[in-house]
PDB file of C-alpha atoms in Angstrom:
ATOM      1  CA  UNK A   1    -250.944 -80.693  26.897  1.00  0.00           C
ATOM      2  CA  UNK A   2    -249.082 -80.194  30.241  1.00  0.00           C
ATOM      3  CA  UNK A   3    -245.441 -80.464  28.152  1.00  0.00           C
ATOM      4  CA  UNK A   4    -246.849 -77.623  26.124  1.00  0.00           C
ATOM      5  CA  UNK A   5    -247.165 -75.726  29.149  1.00  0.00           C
ATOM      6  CA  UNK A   6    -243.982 -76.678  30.356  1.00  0.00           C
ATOM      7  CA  UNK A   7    -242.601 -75.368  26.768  1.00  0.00           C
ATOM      8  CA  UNK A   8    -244.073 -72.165  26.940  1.00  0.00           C
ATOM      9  CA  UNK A   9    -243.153 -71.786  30.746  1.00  0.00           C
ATOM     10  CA  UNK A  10    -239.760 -72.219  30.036  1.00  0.00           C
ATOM     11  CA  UNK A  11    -239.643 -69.898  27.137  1.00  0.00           C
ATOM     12  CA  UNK A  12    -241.133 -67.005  29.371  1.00  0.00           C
ATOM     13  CA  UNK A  13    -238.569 -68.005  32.044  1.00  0.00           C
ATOM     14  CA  UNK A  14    -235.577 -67.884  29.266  1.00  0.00           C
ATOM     15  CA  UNK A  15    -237.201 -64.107  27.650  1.00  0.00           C
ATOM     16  CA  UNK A  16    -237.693 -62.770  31.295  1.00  0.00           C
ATOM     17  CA  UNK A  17    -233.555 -63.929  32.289  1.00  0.00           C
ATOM     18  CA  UNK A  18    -232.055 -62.379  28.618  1.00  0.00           C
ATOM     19  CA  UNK A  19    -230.458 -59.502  28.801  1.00  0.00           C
ATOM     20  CA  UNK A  20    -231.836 -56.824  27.714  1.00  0.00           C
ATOM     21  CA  UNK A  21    -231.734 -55.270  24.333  1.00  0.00           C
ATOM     22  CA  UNK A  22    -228.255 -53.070  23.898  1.00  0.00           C
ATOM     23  CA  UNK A  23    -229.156 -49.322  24.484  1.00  0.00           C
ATOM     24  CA  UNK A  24    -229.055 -46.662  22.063  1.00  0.00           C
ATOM     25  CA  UNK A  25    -226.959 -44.844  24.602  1.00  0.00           C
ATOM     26  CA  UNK A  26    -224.434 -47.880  24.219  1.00  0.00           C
ATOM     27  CA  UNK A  27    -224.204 -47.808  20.706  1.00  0.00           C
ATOM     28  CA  UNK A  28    -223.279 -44.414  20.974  1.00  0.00           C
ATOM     29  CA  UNK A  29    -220.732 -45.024  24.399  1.00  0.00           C
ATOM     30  CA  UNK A  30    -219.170 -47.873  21.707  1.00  0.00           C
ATOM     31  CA  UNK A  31    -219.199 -45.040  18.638  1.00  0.00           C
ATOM     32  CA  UNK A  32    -217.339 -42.213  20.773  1.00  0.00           C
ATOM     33  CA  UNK A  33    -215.090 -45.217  22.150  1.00  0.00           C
ATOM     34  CA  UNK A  34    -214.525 -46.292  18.500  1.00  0.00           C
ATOM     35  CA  UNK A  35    -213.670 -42.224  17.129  1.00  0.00           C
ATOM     36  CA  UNK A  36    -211.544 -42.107  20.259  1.00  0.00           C
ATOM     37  CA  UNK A  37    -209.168 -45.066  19.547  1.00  0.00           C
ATOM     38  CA  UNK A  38    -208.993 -43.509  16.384  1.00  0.00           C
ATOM     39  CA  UNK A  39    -207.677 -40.392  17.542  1.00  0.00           C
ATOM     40  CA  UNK A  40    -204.901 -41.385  19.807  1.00  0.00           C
ATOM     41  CA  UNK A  41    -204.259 -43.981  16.866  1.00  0.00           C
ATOM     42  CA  UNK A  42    -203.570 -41.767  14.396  1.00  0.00           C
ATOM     43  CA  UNK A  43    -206.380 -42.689  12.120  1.00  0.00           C
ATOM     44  CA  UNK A  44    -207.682 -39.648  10.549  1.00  0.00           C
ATOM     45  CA  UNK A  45    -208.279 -40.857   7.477  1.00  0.00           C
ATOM     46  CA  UNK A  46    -211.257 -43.320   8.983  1.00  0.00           C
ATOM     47  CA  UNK A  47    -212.375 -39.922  11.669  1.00  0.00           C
ATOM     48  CA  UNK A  48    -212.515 -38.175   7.858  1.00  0.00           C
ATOM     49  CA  UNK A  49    -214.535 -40.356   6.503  1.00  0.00           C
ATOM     50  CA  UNK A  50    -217.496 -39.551   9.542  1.00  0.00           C
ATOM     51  CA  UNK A  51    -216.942 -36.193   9.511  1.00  0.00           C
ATOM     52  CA  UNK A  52    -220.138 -34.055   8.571  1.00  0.00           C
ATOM     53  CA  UNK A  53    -219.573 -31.437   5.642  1.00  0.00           C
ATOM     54  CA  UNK A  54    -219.559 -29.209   8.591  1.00  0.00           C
ATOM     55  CA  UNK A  55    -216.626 -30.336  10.380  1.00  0.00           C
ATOM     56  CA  UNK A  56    -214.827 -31.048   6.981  1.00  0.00           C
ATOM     57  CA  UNK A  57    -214.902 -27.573   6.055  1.00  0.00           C
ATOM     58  CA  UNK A  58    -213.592 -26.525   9.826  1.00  0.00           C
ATOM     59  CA  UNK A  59    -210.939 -28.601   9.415  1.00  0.00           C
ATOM     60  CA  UNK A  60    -210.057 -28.320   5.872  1.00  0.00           C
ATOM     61  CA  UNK A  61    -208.162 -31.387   5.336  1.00  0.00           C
ATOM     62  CA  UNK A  62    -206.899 -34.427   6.768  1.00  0.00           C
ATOM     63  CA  UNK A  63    -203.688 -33.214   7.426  1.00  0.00           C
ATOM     64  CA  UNK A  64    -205.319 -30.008   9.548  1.00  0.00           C
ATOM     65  CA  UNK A  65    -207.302 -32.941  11.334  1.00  0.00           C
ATOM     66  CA  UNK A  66    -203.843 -34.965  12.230  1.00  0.00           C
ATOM     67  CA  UNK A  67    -202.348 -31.448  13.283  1.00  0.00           C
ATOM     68  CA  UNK A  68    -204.388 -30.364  15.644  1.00  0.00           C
ATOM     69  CA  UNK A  69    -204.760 -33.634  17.170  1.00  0.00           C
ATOM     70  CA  UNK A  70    -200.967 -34.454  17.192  1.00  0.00           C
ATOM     71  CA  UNK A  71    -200.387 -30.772  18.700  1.00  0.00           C
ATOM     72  CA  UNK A  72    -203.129 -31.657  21.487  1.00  0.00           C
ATOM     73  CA  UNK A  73    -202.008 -35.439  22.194  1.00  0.00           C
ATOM     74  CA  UNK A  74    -198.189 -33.961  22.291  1.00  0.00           C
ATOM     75  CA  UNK A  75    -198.680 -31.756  24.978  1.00  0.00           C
ATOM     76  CA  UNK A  76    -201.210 -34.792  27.066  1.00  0.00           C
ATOM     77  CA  UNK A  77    -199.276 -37.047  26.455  1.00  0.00           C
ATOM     78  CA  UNK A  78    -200.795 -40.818  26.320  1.00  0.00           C
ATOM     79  CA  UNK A  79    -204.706 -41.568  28.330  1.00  0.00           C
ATOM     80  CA  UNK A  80    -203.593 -42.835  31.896  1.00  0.00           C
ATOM     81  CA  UNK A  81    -207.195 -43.386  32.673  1.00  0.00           C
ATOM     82  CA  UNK A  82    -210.915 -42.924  31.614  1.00  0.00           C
ATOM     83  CA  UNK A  83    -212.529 -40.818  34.664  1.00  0.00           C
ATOM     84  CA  UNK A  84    -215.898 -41.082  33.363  1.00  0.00           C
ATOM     85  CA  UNK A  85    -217.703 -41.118  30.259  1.00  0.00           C
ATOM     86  CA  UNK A  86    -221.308 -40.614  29.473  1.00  0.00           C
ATOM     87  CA  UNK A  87    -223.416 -39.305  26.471  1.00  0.00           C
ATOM     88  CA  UNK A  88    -226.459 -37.101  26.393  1.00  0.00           C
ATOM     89  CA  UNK A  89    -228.890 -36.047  24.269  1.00  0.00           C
ATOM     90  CA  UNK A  90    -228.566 -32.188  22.747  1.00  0.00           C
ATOM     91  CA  UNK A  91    -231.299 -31.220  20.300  1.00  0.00           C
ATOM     92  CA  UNK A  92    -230.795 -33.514  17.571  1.00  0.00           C
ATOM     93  CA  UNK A  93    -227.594 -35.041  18.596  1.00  0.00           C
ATOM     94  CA  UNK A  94    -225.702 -37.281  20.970  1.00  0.00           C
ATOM     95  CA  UNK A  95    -223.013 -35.896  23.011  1.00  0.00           C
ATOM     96  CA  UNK A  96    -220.334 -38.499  24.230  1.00  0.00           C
ATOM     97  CA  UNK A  97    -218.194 -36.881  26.389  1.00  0.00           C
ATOM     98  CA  UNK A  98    -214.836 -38.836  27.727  1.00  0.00           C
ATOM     99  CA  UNK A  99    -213.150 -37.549  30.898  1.00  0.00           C
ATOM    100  CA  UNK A 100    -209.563 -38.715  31.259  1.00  0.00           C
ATOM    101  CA  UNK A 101    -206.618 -38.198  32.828  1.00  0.00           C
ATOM    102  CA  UNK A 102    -203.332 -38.132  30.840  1.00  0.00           C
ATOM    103  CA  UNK A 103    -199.615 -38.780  31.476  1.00  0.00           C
ATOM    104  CA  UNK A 104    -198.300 -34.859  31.106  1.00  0.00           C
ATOM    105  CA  UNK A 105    -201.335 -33.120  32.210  1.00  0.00           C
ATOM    106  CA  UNK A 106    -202.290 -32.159  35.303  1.00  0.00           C
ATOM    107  CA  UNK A 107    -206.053 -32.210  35.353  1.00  0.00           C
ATOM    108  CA  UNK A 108    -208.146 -34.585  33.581  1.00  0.00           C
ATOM    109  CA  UNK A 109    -209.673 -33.790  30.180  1.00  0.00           C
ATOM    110  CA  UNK A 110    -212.269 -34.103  28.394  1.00  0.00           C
ATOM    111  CA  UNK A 111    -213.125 -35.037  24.831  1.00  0.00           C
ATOM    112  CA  UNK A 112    -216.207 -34.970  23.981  1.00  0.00           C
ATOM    113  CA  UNK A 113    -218.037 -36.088  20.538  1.00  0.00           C
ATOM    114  CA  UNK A 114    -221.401 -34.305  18.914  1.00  0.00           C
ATOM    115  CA  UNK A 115    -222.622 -37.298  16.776  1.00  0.00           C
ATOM    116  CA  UNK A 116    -225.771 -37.721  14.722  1.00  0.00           C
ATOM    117  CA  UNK A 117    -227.984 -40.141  15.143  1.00  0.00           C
ATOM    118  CA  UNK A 118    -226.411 -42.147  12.485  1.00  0.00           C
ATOM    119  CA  UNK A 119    -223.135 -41.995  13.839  1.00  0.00           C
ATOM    120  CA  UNK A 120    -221.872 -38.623  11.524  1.00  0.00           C
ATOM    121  CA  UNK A 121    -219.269 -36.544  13.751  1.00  0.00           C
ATOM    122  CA  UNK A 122    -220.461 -33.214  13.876  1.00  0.00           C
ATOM    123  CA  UNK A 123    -218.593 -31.979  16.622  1.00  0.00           C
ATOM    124  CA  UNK A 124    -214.823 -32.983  18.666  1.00  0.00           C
ATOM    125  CA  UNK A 125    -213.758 -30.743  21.733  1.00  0.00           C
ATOM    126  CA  UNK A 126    -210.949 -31.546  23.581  1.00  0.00           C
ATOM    127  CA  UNK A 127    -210.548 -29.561  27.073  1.00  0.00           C
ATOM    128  CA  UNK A 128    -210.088 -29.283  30.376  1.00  0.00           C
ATOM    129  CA  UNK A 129    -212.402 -30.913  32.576  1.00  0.00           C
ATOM    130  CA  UNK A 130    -214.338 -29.411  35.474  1.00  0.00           C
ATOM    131  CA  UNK A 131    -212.674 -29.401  38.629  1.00  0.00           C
ATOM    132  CA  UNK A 132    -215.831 -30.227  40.147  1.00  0.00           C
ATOM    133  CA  UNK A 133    -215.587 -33.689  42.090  1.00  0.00           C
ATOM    134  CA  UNK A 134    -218.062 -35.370  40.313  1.00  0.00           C
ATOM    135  CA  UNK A 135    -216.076 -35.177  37.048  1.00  0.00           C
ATOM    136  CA  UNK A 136    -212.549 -35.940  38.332  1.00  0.00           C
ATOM    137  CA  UNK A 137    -213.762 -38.255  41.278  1.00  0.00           C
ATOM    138  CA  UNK A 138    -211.789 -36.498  43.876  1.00  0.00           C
ATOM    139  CA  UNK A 139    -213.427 -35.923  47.533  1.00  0.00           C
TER     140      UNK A 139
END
């Protein structure tokens, strides 16, 4: 009786010291993380793939997705840092937004993702950030 206790003791001890169960907000960090690499790696044929019917048909194709991203990343140049990066909930999506600073520009940016709750892309902005100091982290 008293190892019983012991058992079920130590299995509330071990439940109470796990780490708690990943976030929905960290899936979605991971997700705009994911689309990102994809961008700067060329990979518009996976981005394609999440795209919503919606941002299909502003884009057209995949090769109106790949030049409008290789016009924007040409002029950036490559991501020197992540600033910050955070999502938030708009009506019925996620926004992750990425604040970064990049080798040819001279303010951070920011990139931000509308996603669906199933990870669909229904939105990509890329623009300048804020000059506020909370965004670039300047005093």
């Amino acid at each position: 009786m008293a190892a019983s206790r012991w058992l079920v003791a130590i299995a509330i001890l071990a439940l109470a010291c796990a780490p708690p169960k990943k976030q929905p907000d960290g899936e979605f960090v991971q997700q705009g993380r994911l689309y990102t690499s994809w961008l700067y790696g060329n990979e518009y044929n996976k981005l394609w793939g999440r795209f919503s019917p919606e941002m299909r048909q502003t884009f057209g194709s995949v090769g109106e997705l790949a030049s409008f991203a290789g016009q924007a990343f040409s002029h950036l140049g490559a991501e020197r840092q992540v600033v910050d990066e955070s999502v938030m909930e708009a009506d019925r999506f996620l926004v992750y937004t990425r604040a970064a600073s990049f080798n040819k520009a001279p303010h951070p940016m920011l990139i931000e993702w509308s996603l669906a709750r199933d990870g669909e892309v229904t939105g990509l902005v890329v623009r300048p950030s804020p000059t506020d100091s909370a965004v670039t982290g300047e005093k």
